[in-house]
Amino acid sequence: MIRFILLALILFGFLIFGYPLLVMQNSLGKKDPAARDRESLAIVQYMFRLLLKLCGVKVTVKGRENIPGDRAVLYVGNHRSYFDILVGYTTVPGLMGFIAKKEMLSIPLLRSWMKNVNCLFLDRKDIKAGLKTILEGIEKVKGGVSMWIFPEGTRNRNADETELLPFKEGSLKIAEKSGCPVVPVAMTRTADIFEKHIPFIHPTQVTVYYGKPFYIKELEPEVKKHAGAYTREMIQNMIREIQEEKAGNE
């Protein structure tokens, strides 16, 4: 419970007392948006690393060499915890933003920091607004900013980590329309940090596995029609690989 209280205090303190810093970043963005993006990302990454350390979370990164270093990509991952975002932002190279639910826009200050680190906000109930978000994501990728999406649409609470929710097929449109590679991402044990025993935070060893990238345009026609299901199966196999490696080391 102490970790949860400290986490809440640090987050609240950063949003309130970091307001002058946010104003400076917004001012910088009017003159040099690229510099604002880099500085805001560095600030957020520092805070996220601090929070992970405070919570006793250790992250093992597998497959980092699979991430292309010369272009923006679409990260497609499974989703079990709020901590997935912290792990993602602290382990990928370069600029990257998450596709978040539009409800996050209702949180003052936090929404501003999210915008500064290239997050986009998806309205899952409004098709027209959702299409606009996808188009914004395509422009981000074309501009050199990678995007990260959770095609399950919500946090998966299934006990078996390999039992993923269905992937929404339209979720990979950013990669299809921009021509960028898709990097499948598997995370394990992130829900063990907090979601499995709210409001307590437990020190946890989590693993994030970046799979081999692929291009939707290079998939077989029948597979291309169901690119979401194809990626879902890849991530399931990656989770099983992590579990098998862990079992073999015990």
Tab-separated table of C-alpha atoms in Angstrom:
chain	number	residue	atom	x	y	z
A	1	MET	CA	0.000	0.000	0.000
A	2	ILE	CA	2.952	2.304	0.714
A	3	ARG	CA	4.162	1.920	-2.877
A	4	PHE	CA	0.713	2.830	-4.195
A	5	ILE	CA	0.568	5.966	-2.046
A	6	LEU	CA	4.066	7.021	-3.121
A	7	LEU	CA	3.178	6.366	-6.755
A	8	ALA	CA	0.042	8.495	-6.491
A	9	LEU	CA	1.894	11.307	-4.711
A	10	ILE	CA	4.680	11.398	-7.286
A	11	LEU	CA	2.248	11.390	-10.214
A	12	PHE	CA	0.083	14.087	-8.648
A	13	GLY	CA	3.139	16.123	-7.681
A	14	PHE	CA	4.602	15.900	-11.170
A	15	LEU	CA	1.362	17.056	-12.805
A	16	ILE	CA	0.871	19.959	-10.378
A	17	PHE	CA	4.375	21.161	-9.636
A	18	GLY	CA	5.602	20.296	-13.111
A	19	TYR	CA	3.111	22.719	-14.640
A	20	PRO	CA	5.757	25.425	-15.265
A	21	LEU	CA	7.806	22.805	-17.079
A	22	LEU	CA	4.781	21.920	-19.204
A	23	VAL	CA	4.282	25.596	-20.054
A	24	MET	CA	7.920	25.794	-21.144
A	25	GLN	CA	7.488	22.724	-23.334
A	26	ASN	CA	4.343	24.113	-24.937
A	27	SER	CA	6.133	27.399	-25.609
A	28	LEU	CA	9.035	25.524	-27.168
A	29	GLY	CA	6.577	23.614	-29.342
A	30	LYS	CA	5.420	26.828	-30.999
A	31	LYS	CA	8.974	27.544	-32.148
A	32	ASP	CA	10.414	24.060	-32.602
A	33	PRO	CA	7.886	21.167	-32.396
A	34	ALA	CA	10.602	18.563	-32.980
A	35	ALA	CA	12.654	19.845	-30.029
A	36	ARG	CA	9.510	19.882	-27.865
A	37	ASP	CA	8.800	16.266	-28.788
A	38	ARG	CA	12.334	15.163	-27.895
A	39	GLU	CA	12.490	17.054	-24.608
A	40	SER	CA	8.995	16.033	-23.508
A	41	LEU	CA	9.778	12.395	-24.265
A	42	ALA	CA	13.004	12.565	-22.246
A	43	ILE	CA	11.102	14.037	-19.284
A	44	VAL	CA	8.335	11.428	-19.449
A	45	GLN	CA	10.820	8.578	-19.847
A	46	TYR	CA	12.717	9.793	-16.772
A	47	MET	CA	9.505	9.881	-14.738
A	48	PHE	CA	8.419	6.449	-15.955
A	49	ARG	CA	11.793	4.913	-15.107
A	50	LEU	CA	11.546	6.478	-11.654
A	51	LEU	CA	8.063	5.042	-11.142
A	52	LEU	CA	9.099	1.577	-12.299
A	53	LYS	CA	12.065	1.652	-9.911
A	54	LEU	CA	9.862	2.871	-7.064
A	55	CYS	CA	7.429	0.013	-7.701
A	56	GLY	CA	10.231	-2.536	-7.744
A	57	VAL	CA	9.627	-3.422	-11.396
A	58	LYS	CA	12.501	-4.936	-13.343
A	59	VAL	CA	12.144	-5.167	-17.110
A	60	THR	CA	13.763	-7.782	-19.314
A	61	VAL	CA	13.843	-6.747	-22.972
A	62	LYS	CA	13.929	-9.476	-25.596
A	63	GLY	CA	14.250	-8.869	-29.343
A	64	ARG	CA	15.367	-5.238	-29.203
A	65	GLU	CA	17.450	-5.935	-32.311
A	66	ASN	CA	14.220	-6.556	-34.228
A	67	ILE	CA	13.218	-2.891	-34.040
A	68	PRO	CA	14.196	-1.092	-37.274
A	69	GLY	CA	16.515	1.795	-36.535
A	70	ASP	CA	15.976	3.706	-39.744
A	71	ARG	CA	12.201	4.200	-39.875
A	72	ALA	CA	9.056	4.633	-37.841
A	73	VAL	CA	7.000	1.514	-37.122
A	74	LEU	CA	3.630	0.446	-35.775
A	75	TYR	CA	4.040	-1.417	-32.494
A	76	VAL	CA	1.161	-3.847	-31.930
A	77	GLY	CA	0.946	-5.329	-28.454
A	78	ASN	CA	-1.160	-7.247	-25.986
A	79	HIS	CA	-2.614	-5.188	-23.148
A	80	ARG	CA	-2.993	-6.252	-19.518
A	81	SER	CA	-1.948	-3.294	-17.389
A	82	TYR	CA	-1.533	0.469	-17.113
A	83	PHE	CA	2.139	-0.358	-16.671
A	84	ASP	CA	2.315	-1.520	-20.297
A	85	ILE	CA	2.617	2.147	-21.261
A	86	LEU	CA	5.495	2.743	-18.855
A	87	VAL	CA	7.350	-0.322	-20.105
A	88	GLY	CA	6.741	0.653	-23.725
A	89	TYR	CA	7.954	4.232	-23.418
A	90	THR	CA	11.113	3.227	-21.530
A	91	THR	CA	12.242	0.456	-23.885
A	92	VAL	CA	11.713	1.697	-27.453
A	93	PRO	CA	14.187	3.868	-29.387
A	94	GLY	CA	13.182	7.169	-30.941
A	95	LEU	CA	9.929	9.081	-30.864
A	96	MET	CA	6.778	7.079	-30.232
A	97	GLY	CA	3.183	7.729	-29.231
A	98	PHE	CA	0.374	5.507	-27.990
A	99	ILE	CA	-3.140	5.305	-29.370
A	100	ALA	CA	-5.149	6.006	-26.198
A	101	LYS	CA	-8.861	6.016	-25.487
A	102	LYS	CA	-10.491	9.424	-25.856
A	103	GLU	CA	-11.582	9.392	-22.189
A	104	MET	CA	-8.000	10.336	-21.294
A	105	LEU	CA	-8.699	13.781	-22.732
A	106	SER	CA	-10.832	14.532	-19.681
A	107	ILE	CA	-7.787	14.535	-17.376
A	108	PRO	CA	-6.253	18.039	-17.233
A	109	LEU	CA	-2.460	18.368	-17.491
A	110	LEU	CA	-2.036	14.649	-18.178
A	111	ARG	CA	-3.639	15.075	-21.599
A	112	SER	CA	-1.178	17.876	-22.393
A	113	TRP	CA	1.832	15.708	-21.567
A	114	MET	CA	0.316	12.874	-23.602
A	115	LYS	CA	-0.091	15.142	-26.608
A	116	ASN	CA	3.505	16.316	-26.223
A	117	VAL	CA	4.733	12.708	-26.437
A	118	ASN	CA	2.686	12.088	-29.588
A	119	CYS	CA	-0.277	10.212	-28.119
A	120	LEU	CA	-3.468	10.176	-30.152
A	121	PHE	CA	-6.953	9.723	-28.744
A	122	LEU	CA	-9.361	7.231	-30.276
A	123	ASP	CA	-13.137	7.438	-30.008
A	124	ARG	CA	-14.151	3.792	-30.332
A	125	LYS	CA	-17.845	4.671	-30.657
A	126	ASP	CA	-17.563	7.302	-33.395
A	127	ILE	CA	-16.462	5.809	-36.713
A	128	LYS	CA	-15.782	9.188	-38.328
A	129	ALA	CA	-13.701	10.400	-35.372
A	130	GLY	CA	-11.894	7.059	-35.272
A	131	LEU	CA	-10.980	7.382	-38.944
A	132	LYS	CA	-9.599	10.856	-38.283
A	133	THR	CA	-7.360	9.432	-35.541
A	134	ILE	CA	-6.076	6.737	-37.899
A	135	LEU	CA	-5.264	9.395	-40.499
A	136	GLU	CA	-3.391	11.376	-37.844
A	137	GLY	CA	-1.474	8.222	-36.963
A	138	ILE	CA	-0.513	7.722	-40.601
A	139	GLU	CA	0.837	11.275	-40.745
A	140	LYS	CA	2.787	10.720	-37.515
A	141	VAL	CA	4.445	7.624	-38.953
A	142	LYS	CA	5.232	9.374	-42.249
A	143	GLY	CA	6.815	12.138	-40.152
A	144	GLY	CA	9.122	9.680	-38.383
A	145	VAL	CA	7.110	9.051	-35.202
A	146	SER	CA	6.325	5.434	-34.382
A	147	MET	CA	2.894	4.576	-33.019
A	148	TRP	CA	1.823	1.892	-30.541
A	149	ILE	CA	-1.632	0.355	-30.507
A	150	PHE	CA	-3.420	-2.255	-28.393
A	151	PRO	CA	-5.797	-4.025	-30.817
A	152	GLU	CA	-7.649	-5.795	-27.996
A	153	GLY	CA	-9.239	-2.417	-27.315
A	154	THR	CA	-9.140	-2.750	-23.534
A	155	ARG	CA	-7.098	-4.389	-20.794
A	156	ASN	CA	-7.294	-8.171	-20.960
A	157	ARG	CA	-8.198	-9.728	-17.602
A	158	ASN	CA	-7.994	-13.393	-18.624
A	159	ALA	CA	-5.958	-15.488	-16.195
A	160	ASP	CA	-4.060	-17.164	-19.034
A	161	GLU	CA	-1.741	-14.599	-20.607
A	162	THR	CA	-1.881	-16.426	-23.947
A	163	GLU	CA	-5.678	-16.085	-24.089
A	164	LEU	CA	-5.798	-12.759	-25.893
A	165	LEU	CA	-8.995	-10.902	-26.717
A	166	PRO	CA	-9.873	-10.687	-30.428
A	167	PHE	CA	-7.837	-8.098	-32.307
A	168	LYS	CA	-9.828	-5.430	-34.099
A	169	GLU	CA	-8.930	-5.820	-37.774
A	170	GLY	CA	-8.998	-2.071	-38.457
A	171	SER	CA	-6.290	-1.480	-35.862
A	172	LEU	CA	-3.475	-2.125	-38.351
A	173	LYS	CA	-4.678	0.446	-40.880
A	174	ILE	CA	-1.875	2.816	-39.892
A	175	ALA	CA	0.698	0.282	-41.081
A	176	GLU	CA	-1.310	-0.714	-44.140
A	177	LYS	CA	-1.819	2.846	-45.386
A	178	SER	CA	1.587	4.265	-44.412
A	179	GLY	CA	3.562	1.244	-45.590
A	180	CYS	CA	5.520	1.088	-42.325
A	181	PRO	CA	6.564	-2.221	-40.764
A	182	VAL	CA	4.550	-3.817	-37.978
A	183	VAL	CA	6.495	-4.853	-34.873
A	184	PRO	CA	4.521	-7.337	-32.749
A	185	VAL	CA	5.066	-6.876	-29.011
A	186	ALA	CA	4.402	-9.390	-26.244
A	187	MET	CA	4.408	-8.394	-22.576
A	188	THR	CA	4.174	-10.785	-19.667
A	189	ARG	CA	3.430	-10.297	-15.959
A	190	THR	CA	2.635	-6.579	-16.150
A	191	ALA	CA	-0.740	-7.242	-14.507
A	192	ASP	CA	1.136	-8.808	-11.574
A	193	ILE	CA	2.399	-5.350	-10.645
A	194	PHE	CA	-0.972	-3.815	-9.808
A	195	GLU	CA	-4.144	-5.055	-11.521
A	196	LYS	CA	-4.201	-8.507	-9.905
A	197	HIS	CA	-4.232	-7.101	-6.376
A	198	ILE	CA	-5.500	-3.501	-6.469
A	199	PRO	CA	-4.624	-1.257	-4.590
A	200	PHE	CA	-1.366	-3.014	-3.719
A	201	ILE	CA	1.745	-2.795	-5.886
A	202	HIS	CA	4.082	-5.785	-5.949
A	203	PRO	CA	7.690	-5.828	-7.162
A	204	THR	CA	7.650	-7.826	-10.400
A	205	GLN	CA	9.990	-9.079	-13.098
A	206	VAL	CA	8.276	-8.369	-16.421
A	207	THR	CA	9.349	-9.217	-19.945
A	208	VAL	CA	8.729	-7.253	-23.133
A	209	TYR	CA	9.464	-9.104	-26.354
A	210	TYR	CA	9.796	-7.229	-29.643
A	211	GLY	CA	9.127	-9.636	-32.503
A	212	LYS	CA	10.397	-9.626	-36.055
A	213	PRO	CA	8.837	-6.830	-38.138
A	214	PHE	CA	6.696	-7.540	-41.159
A	215	TYR	CA	4.965	-5.528	-43.869
A	216	ILE	CA	1.263	-6.015	-44.429
A	217	LYS	CA	1.719	-5.578	-48.189
A	218	GLU	CA	4.018	-8.626	-48.209
A	219	LEU	CA	1.482	-10.962	-46.605
A	220	GLU	CA	-0.396	-13.540	-48.627
A	221	PRO	CA	-3.758	-12.196	-49.856
A	222	GLU	CA	-5.837	-14.346	-47.499
A	223	VAL	CA	-3.616	-13.497	-44.527
A	224	LYS	CA	-3.687	-9.794	-45.416
A	225	LYS	CA	-7.475	-9.808	-45.067
A	226	HIS	CA	-7.071	-10.864	-41.446
A	227	ALA	CA	-3.841	-9.089	-40.490
A	228	GLY	CA	-5.127	-8.527	-36.952
A	229	ALA	CA	-5.702	-12.243	-36.346
A	230	TYR	CA	-2.310	-12.983	-37.906
A	231	THR	CA	-0.559	-10.562	-35.536
A	232	ARG	CA	-2.550	-11.879	-32.578
A	233	GLU	CA	-1.289	-15.401	-33.274
A	234	MET	CA	2.280	-14.126	-33.522
A	235	ILE	CA	2.007	-12.451	-30.125
A	236	GLN	CA	0.447	-15.536	-28.562
A	237	ASN	CA	3.405	-17.603	-29.782
A	238	MET	CA	5.827	-14.998	-28.426
A	239	ILE	CA	4.166	-15.142	-24.994
A	240	ARG	CA	4.443	-18.933	-25.028
A	241	GLU	CA	8.130	-18.616	-25.928
A	242	ILE	CA	8.706	-16.317	-22.944
A	243	GLN	CA	6.876	-18.747	-20.653
A	244	GLU	CA	8.844	-21.728	-21.963
A	245	GLU	CA	12.148	-19.911	-21.470
A	246	LYS	CA	11.169	-19.007	-17.935
A	247	ALA	CA	10.146	-22.597	-17.159
A	248	GLY	CA	13.432	-23.873	-18.594
A	249	ASN	CA	15.418	-21.534	-16.335
A	250	GLU	CA	13.651	-22.579	-13.146
